Structure formats: structure tokens, C-alpha cells
Coordinates of C-alpha atoms and ligand atoms in Angstrom, one line a residue:
M15 CA 98.4 43.1 36.4
L16 CA 98.5 43.0 32.7
I17 CA 99.2 46.3 31.0
F18 CA 99.1 44.9 27.5
D19 CA 96.0 46.7 26.1
L20 CA 95.7 44.8 22.9
M21 CA 95.1 41.6 24.8
K22 CA 91.4 41.5 24.0
F23 CA 89.6 38.4 25.1
D24 CA 88.3 37.5 21.7
K25 CA 91.8 37.6 20.2
I26 CA 93.2 35.3 22.8
K27 CA 90.2 33.0 22.5
K28 CA 90.8 32.8 18.7
L29 CA 94.5 32.1 19.3
K30 CA 93.7 29.3 21.7
E31 CA 91.2 27.8 19.2
L32 CA 93.8 28.0 16.4
I33 CA 96.4 26.2 18.5
N34 CA 94.0 23.6 19.7
N35 CA 92.6 22.9 16.3
S36 CA 95.9 22.7 14.4
K37 CA 98.0 19.7 13.7
N38 CA 101.0 21.1 11.8
I39 CA 102.3 24.3 13.2
V40 CA 105.2 26.3 11.6
I41 CA 107.1 29.1 13.3
I42 CA 109.0 31.6 11.2
P43 CA 111.5 34.3 12.3
H44 CA 112.9 37.1 10.0
T45 CA 115.9 36.7 7.8
S46 CA 119.2 36.8 9.7
P47 CA 117.4 36.1 13.0
D48 CA 118.6 38.0 16.0
G49 CA 118.2 37.2 19.7
D50 CA 114.6 38.3 19.9
A51 CA 113.6 36.4 16.8
I52 CA 115.3 33.2 17.9
G53 CA 114.2 33.7 21.6
S54 CA 110.6 34.2 20.6
C55 CA 110.5 31.3 18.1
L56 CA 112.1 28.9 20.6
A57 CA 109.9 30.1 23.5
L58 CA 106.8 29.3 21.4
F59 CA 108.3 26.0 20.1
N60 CA 109.1 24.9 23.7
I61 CA 105.7 25.9 25.2
L62 CA 103.9 24.1 22.4
K63 CA 105.9 21.1 23.3
V64 CA 104.8 21.3 26.9
I65 CA 101.1 21.2 25.7
N66 CA 102.0 18.3 23.5
K67 CA 101.9 20.2 20.2
S68 CA 104.8 19.6 17.9
S69 CA 105.9 22.4 15.6
N70 CA 108.6 23.2 13.1
I71 CA 110.7 26.3 13.1
I72 CA 111.7 27.4 9.6
S73 CA 114.3 30.2 9.4
P74 CA 115.1 31.9 6.1
N75 CA 118.8 31.5 6.9
K76 CA 121.2 30.7 9.8
A77 CA 121.3 32.5 13.1
P78 CA 124.7 33.6 14.4
E79 CA 126.6 31.0 16.4
F80 CA 126.4 33.0 19.7
L81 CA 122.7 32.0 19.8
N82 CA 123.3 28.3 19.4
W83 CA 122.9 27.5 23.1
T84 CA 119.3 28.6 23.1
P85 CA 117.1 25.6 24.3
G86 CA 115.7 23.9 21.2
F87 CA 118.1 25.6 18.8
D88 CA 119.1 22.4 17.0
N89 CA 115.4 21.9 15.9
I90 CA 115.6 25.0 13.6
I91 CA 115.3 24.1 9.9
H92 CA 116.9 26.5 7.3
Y93 CA 115.2 27.4 4.1
D94 CA 118.4 28.4 2.3
I95 CA 119.9 25.0 3.1
D96 CA 116.9 22.7 2.6
K97 CA 114.4 24.4 0.4
E98 CA 112.4 21.3 -0.6
K99 CA 111.9 20.1 2.9
C100 CA 110.8 23.6 4.0
K101 CA 108.3 23.9 1.1
K102 CA 106.8 20.5 2.0
I103 CA 106.4 21.4 5.6
L104 CA 104.7 24.7 4.7
S105 CA 102.4 23.1 2.2
N106 CA 101.2 20.6 4.9
S107 CA 100.9 23.2 7.6
D108 CA 97.6 24.5 9.0
L109 CA 98.9 27.3 11.3
I110 CA 101.9 29.6 10.7
F111 CA 103.3 32.0 13.3
T112 CA 105.4 34.8 12.0
L113 CA 107.5 36.2 14.9
D114 CA 109.5 39.4 15.3
F115 CA 108.6 40.9 11.9
N116 CA 105.5 42.4 10.3
D117 CA 106.2 42.4 6.6
L118 CA 106.6 39.2 4.6
N119 CA 109.3 40.9 2.6
R120 CA 111.5 40.2 5.6
I121 CA 111.6 36.5 4.9
G122 CA 112.7 36.6 1.3
E123 CA 111.7 33.7 -1.0
L124 CA 109.8 32.1 1.9
K125 CA 107.1 34.8 1.4
E126 CA 105.7 33.0 -1.6
F127 CA 105.2 29.7 0.2
V128 CA 103.6 31.4 3.2
I129 CA 101.1 33.1 0.9
K130 CA 100.5 29.9 -1.1
S131 CA 99.8 27.9 2.1
N132 CA 96.2 27.3 3.2
S133 CA 97.3 27.9 6.9
Q134 CA 95.9 30.4 9.3
T135 CA 98.6 32.9 10.1
V136 CA 99.4 34.7 13.3
M137 CA 101.7 37.7 13.6
I138 CA 103.3 38.5 16.9
D139 CA 105.6 41.5 16.6
H140 CA 106.7 44.8 18.0
H141 CA 107.8 46.8 14.9
Q142 CA 105.9 49.8 13.6
N143 CA 103.5 49.8 10.6
P144 CA 102.4 46.1 10.4
K145 CA 101.5 44.9 6.9
D146 CA 98.1 43.3 6.4
Y147 CA 98.8 39.6 5.8
A148 CA 97.9 37.7 9.0
D149 CA 94.6 36.3 10.1
L150 CA 95.4 37.2 13.7
V151 CA 97.6 40.1 14.6
F152 CA 99.4 40.8 18.0
S153 CA 101.3 43.9 17.3
N154 CA 102.5 46.5 19.7
S155 CA 105.3 48.8 18.8
K156 CA 105.6 50.2 22.3
T157 CA 106.8 46.8 23.6
G158 CA 110.6 46.5 23.7
S159 CA 110.8 43.0 22.3
T160 CA 108.6 40.3 20.7
C161 CA 109.6 38.1 23.6
E162 CA 108.0 40.5 26.1
L163 CA 104.8 40.6 24.0
L164 CA 104.9 36.8 23.8
Y165 CA 105.2 36.5 27.6
E166 CA 102.0 38.7 27.9
I167 CA 100.3 36.4 25.4
F168 CA 101.4 33.3 27.3
V169 CA 100.0 34.8 30.5
S170 CA 96.7 35.8 28.9
I171 CA 96.1 32.4 27.3
G172 CA 96.7 30.6 30.6
F173 CA 100.1 29.2 29.9
E174 CA 101.9 31.0 32.8
S175 CA 102.4 27.8 34.8
M176 CA 104.0 26.1 31.8
I177 CA 106.8 28.7 31.5
N178 CA 109.7 26.6 32.6
K179 CA 113.4 27.4 32.9
D180 CA 114.1 26.7 29.2
I181 CA 111.2 28.9 28.0
S182 CA 112.2 31.6 30.5
S183 CA 115.8 31.6 29.1
C184 CA 114.5 32.0 25.6
L185 CA 112.3 34.9 26.6
Y186 CA 115.1 36.5 28.6
L187 CA 117.4 36.3 25.6
G188 CA 115.0 38.3 23.4
M189 CA 114.2 40.9 26.1
M190 CA 117.9 41.4 26.9
T191 CA 119.1 41.7 23.3
D192 CA 116.3 44.0 22.0
T193 CA 116.6 46.4 24.8
G194 CA 120.4 46.8 24.7
S195 CA 120.5 44.9 28.0
F196 CA 117.6 46.9 29.5
Q197 CA 118.9 50.4 28.6
Y198 CA 116.5 51.6 25.9
S199 CA 113.5 53.8 26.5
S200 CA 111.2 50.9 25.6
V201 CA 112.0 49.3 29.0
T202 CA 109.2 49.8 31.6
S203 CA 108.5 48.7 35.1
R204 CA 106.5 45.9 33.5
T205 CA 109.6 44.7 31.6
H206 CA 111.4 44.4 35.0
E207 CA 108.3 42.7 36.5
I208 CA 108.5 40.1 33.8
I209 CA 112.2 39.7 34.3
S210 CA 111.6 39.1 38.0
N211 CA 109.1 36.4 37.1
L212 CA 111.7 34.8 34.8
F213 CA 114.3 34.9 37.6
N214 CA 111.9 33.0 39.7
K215 CA 112.1 30.2 37.1
K216 CA 115.8 30.0 38.0
I217 CA 117.3 31.3 34.7
D218 CA 121.0 31.8 34.6
H219 CA 121.1 35.4 33.5
N220 CA 124.8 35.7 33.9
L221 CA 125.4 32.7 31.6
I222 CA 123.0 34.0 29.0
Y223 CA 124.7 37.4 28.9
N224 CA 128.1 35.8 28.6
K225 CA 127.0 33.5 25.8
V226 CA 125.7 36.4 23.8
Y227 CA 128.2 39.2 24.5
N228 CA 131.3 37.6 25.9
D229 CA 131.9 34.8 23.5
S230 CA 133.8 36.6 20.8
S231 CA 136.1 34.9 18.4
S232 CA 139.3 36.7 17.5
S233 CA 137.8 37.6 14.1
R234 CA 134.9 39.3 15.8
L235 CA 137.3 41.5 17.9
K236 CA 139.4 42.3 14.8
V237 CA 136.3 43.3 12.8
L238 CA 135.3 45.5 15.8
G239 CA 138.8 47.0 15.7
S240 CA 138.6 47.7 12.0
A241 CA 135.2 49.4 12.3
L242 CA 136.3 51.6 15.2
N243 CA 139.5 52.5 13.5
N244 CA 137.7 54.1 10.6
L245 CA 135.0 55.8 12.7
T246 CA 134.1 59.3 11.5
H247 CA 132.6 61.9 13.8
V248 CA 130.3 64.5 12.2
K249 CA 130.4 66.7 15.2
E250 CA 128.1 69.5 14.1
L251 CA 125.3 66.9 13.4
K252 CA 126.0 64.8 16.6
T253 CA 126.5 61.8 14.3
V254 CA 129.2 59.1 13.8
Y255 CA 129.5 56.5 11.2
M256 CA 131.7 53.5 10.5
F257 CA 132.2 51.1 7.6
L258 CA 133.5 47.6 6.9
K259 CA 134.7 46.9 3.4
R260 CA 134.4 43.5 1.7
D261 CA 138.1 43.0 1.1
E262 CA 138.9 44.0 4.7
L263 CA 136.3 41.5 6.1
E264 CA 137.8 38.7 3.9
K265 CA 141.2 39.5 5.2
L266 CA 140.0 39.3 8.8
N267 CA 138.4 36.0 8.2
Y268 CA 134.9 37.5 8.9
K269 CA 132.2 35.1 9.9
K270 CA 128.4 35.8 10.0
G271 CA 127.5 37.5 13.3
D272 CA 131.0 39.1 13.7
S273 CA 129.7 42.6 13.0
E274 CA 126.6 42.2 15.3
G275 CA 126.3 45.1 17.8
I276 CA 129.3 47.0 16.6
V277 CA 127.1 49.9 15.6
N278 CA 126.2 50.5 19.3
Y279 CA 129.8 51.7 20.0
G280 CA 129.0 54.8 18.0
L281 CA 126.6 56.0 20.6
T282 CA 129.2 55.7 23.4
L283 CA 130.9 58.8 22.0
K284 CA 130.1 61.9 24.1
G285 CA 127.4 64.1 22.6
V286 CA 126.5 61.7 19.7
I287 CA 122.8 60.9 19.2
F288 CA 122.9 59.2 15.8
C289 CA 125.2 56.5 14.4
A290 CA 125.4 54.2 11.4
I291 CA 127.5 51.4 10.2
F292 CA 127.9 50.4 6.5
I293 CA 128.8 46.8 6.0
E294 CA 129.6 45.5 2.5
D295 CA 128.2 42.0 1.9
V296 CA 131.0 39.4 1.5
N297 CA 128.8 37.2 -0.7
I298 CA 126.8 39.5 -2.8
I299 CA 128.7 42.2 -4.7
N300 CA 127.4 45.8 -4.5
N301 CA 125.2 45.1 -1.5
V302 CA 125.6 47.2 1.6
K303 CA 123.8 46.4 4.9
I304 CA 123.3 49.4 7.1
S305 CA 122.5 49.6 10.8
F306 CA 121.3 52.7 12.5
R307 CA 121.1 53.6 16.2
S308 CA 120.0 56.7 18.0
L309 CA 119.4 58.2 21.4
G310 CA 116.2 59.9 22.6
T311 CA 113.6 60.9 20.0
F312 CA 115.7 60.9 16.9
P313 CA 113.7 58.7 14.4
S314 CA 116.5 56.5 13.0
N315 CA 113.7 54.3 11.5
L316 CA 112.3 57.2 9.4
F317 CA 115.8 58.1 8.2
A318 CA 116.3 54.4 7.2
E319 CA 113.0 54.3 5.5
N320 CA 113.5 57.6 3.6
F321 CA 116.9 57.0 2.3
F322 CA 117.9 53.3 2.6
S323 CA 114.7 51.3 1.9
G324 CA 114.7 50.2 5.5
G325 CA 112.9 50.7 8.8
G326 CA 112.7 49.4 12.3
H327 CA 112.4 51.2 15.6
T328 CA 113.0 54.8 16.7
N329 CA 116.3 54.0 18.3
A330 CA 117.4 50.9 16.3
S331 CA 116.8 50.4 12.6
G332 CA 118.4 49.2 9.4
G333 CA 118.4 49.4 5.7
K334 CA 120.3 48.5 2.5
F335 CA 122.1 50.1 -0.4
E336 CA 123.0 48.9 -3.9
G337 CA 126.6 49.9 -4.6
N338 CA 129.7 50.0 -2.4
A339 CA 130.2 51.5 1.1
E340 CA 131.7 54.7 -0.3
K341 CA 128.6 55.4 -2.4
A342 CA 126.3 54.6 0.5
I343 CA 128.2 56.9 2.8
E344 CA 128.1 59.6 0.1
K345 CA 124.3 59.3 0.1
F346 CA 124.2 59.2 4.0
L347 CA 126.2 62.5 4.2
K348 CA 124.0 64.2 1.7
S349 CA 120.8 63.0 3.5
L350 CA 121.9 63.9 7.0
P351 CA 121.4 67.7 6.7
K352 CA 117.7 67.0 5.8
Y353 CA 117.3 65.9 9.4
K354 CA 119.4 68.7 10.8
D355 CA 116.6 70.2 12.9
K356 CA 116.3 66.9 14.8
L357 CA 120.1 66.4 15.2
I358 CA 121.1 69.7 16.8
Ligands
LIG79 P1 120.0 45.6 13.0 O1 120.7 46.9 12.9 O2 120.3 45.0 14.4 O3 120.2 44.6 11.9 O4 118.5 45.9 13.0 C1 117.9 46.8 14.0 C2 116.4 46.9 13.8 O5 116.1 47.4 12.5 C3 115.8 45.5 13.9 O6 114.6 45.7 14.7 C4 115.3 45.2 12.5 O7 114.1 44.6 12.5 C5 115.3 46.5 11.8 N1 115.8 46.4 10.4 C6 117.1 46.1 10.1 N2 117.2 46.1 8.7 C7 116.0 46.4 8.2 C8 115.5 46.5 6.9 O8 116.2 46.4 5.9 N3 114.2 46.8 6.7 C9 113.4 47.0 7.8 N4 112.1 47.4 7.6 N5 113.8 46.9 9.1 C10 115.1 46.6 9.3
LIG80 MN1 112.7 42.3 18.0

């Protein structure tokens, strides 16, 4: 049984027509794509291949190395590396899928070329407050991952029998990473039903988990150590925060992706319901990337939106700050008491 209530017949019919009538399909994930962004883009890329439709995946920048095993990964083209090629592909495209984001600001400079293109655009996403840019929108913020939503779309459109082992592995990747390995409150019995169906396609779930979480380089572990070492517990507000300074990251031979997931350790501290990590950009001076995580109903996304020009989901969100980590933390500590009633 399908529980996805947005799966109206006319939308699916339109999507089917768009796919059938298009010759040059482009698929775009958000900047610094994560497991769900890469998983959904490659699941779509691979299923289009099964129905003999070729497509191009254009990512604003590179995905972390621990995702490079995902079936079809080598086909991804990077805008920051080959701008002219990407612009040309976009100007010739007739259908653009934007996956795992709902605001064109999340793809940086690429935004301009998506707007300029004469393509039909389809948004498939699970974040809150979708912006109004797409011709066809599949948006459900109750769904734990874009990959889960995409699975429902595949089933509704009649592609279920085409979901092979590779496509299942891509979908499993996004479902696993965006649910904290099936621990978040977004996980439902339907999530597990879908996972069961993916297991029937003989995915190697153990291998996927190991590739993503147990493939650390020594720099990743040292970066983790550094973050944990400077953890601060604001006990009265059930909050912890960590930070990573640019000079420290350089010393530890930091590579992109090394800090992924570190923020989650904050929530393992007893009694904590809100945590943050402040990471100074190693390339751009005075630029801090912040990740927030929370337990239960604490709206980390509203906090991110109110104070750090960000957003995301209730339990996992992010934002940014212009300045250094100290200044960002200063603002964080000043802002926390404004959410006191939700933290105690
Ligand atoms: P992460 O902390 O893993 O980078 O991001 C967690 C979640 O927050 C993701 O779902 C991501 O889409 C969202 N997010 C991260 N940074 C930003 C941001 O700067 N703006 C918005 N709107 N969402 C963000
Ligand atoms: Mn996602």
C-alpha cells in the first residue's frame, strides 16, 4: 500500500510525459552533496538508463570520497571544475530534476543557468518550505529522505520492476544516511517496508554501512578527536557545542568530508537535546559552516533560520556565519536563551 498522499495521479502522469518527451535530462543535487543527494541522483540516473534515457548529473561541487562507490558515481560532472561544459549541457537540456533541495540558492552559481534554461523543472525533496521555482513539485517534509520519496515515485510511475540491485543500493544509501541509520523520528513502518523491498533486491547493506561509516582516514579520526576535545556542555540548557578552527584543520591535514557526522556525537551526551558544531572554512576566510542536531521536538531548523541564515529539518539543520568560530559561538550563546522554554 502506498501511503504517500501527494502521489496524485495527474502529477505522476505529468512526470511520465515529461520523461517520455525529453531528450536531454539533467539531474542536480545540492552543494556539498550528502548521501541522500548522491543516492537520489544516482538512483534516478540509473533507472533512466534502464528505460534507455540517458541523463547528466551536474553537481555544484564534489561529494565526499566515502560516497565514491555508489553505482554510477563516476558519471557525475562538477560545475566548479568544468563550468563551460556544465553550462552547455544545461543550455541544451529540456528537463531538469533538482533533488534533495527546494531552494535554488542551495546550488550557488548554477542557479542562474537553471533559471536561464528553457527546460521543464521537477523538484523532488523532503525539506520544509519549498520555494516556487519548479514546474512539477514532489515535496513532503514528513518523509525521512529524498530517496524514500523517490522510491514511492518509482512505484507510482510503474518503475518498480526496474529497481535493480544498483538502484536499490543508491536508495538505501540515502535512506540510511538521512535517518541517522534509521534512528530519527521520521522513520516509519513504511520506511522499513521499503528497506525490506530493497533487501529483496539483494543489496549488501553491511558493505554500504561500512563504506560510509567505517572508512575513516587517520585525518578524519584526528579531526573527530580535536572536535570532541573542545566540546563544551551548557548543562542548564541541555546543549553542547564543538568547533574546528582553520589552523587546526590545516595541521591535521583536513580533507573534505572529514568533519561529516561529527556533530552527532554531541547528542550522545546524557541529557543533551541540542548540539552544534562550528567549522571554519579552510578555503574561504571568515566563513563558518554550522551544523545543528536535536532530539525530540526541539526545532533546530528554526534556530538555524533565525540566527544563522540556514534551515533544514527539525532534528538536523545547518547554517553559516561570516566571521570566525569564536564570534559565531558568541552569537550562539547569546541566542540560546531565546529558546530556553524549548530547551528545559
Ligand atoms: P548538515 O549539518 O549535515 O550539513 O545538514 C543537515 C541538514 O541541514 C541537511 O538536511 C541540509 O539540507 C540542511 N542544511 C545545512 N546547511 C544549510 C543551510 O545553510 N541552509 C539551509 N536552508 N539548510 C541547510
Ligand atoms: Mn535529504
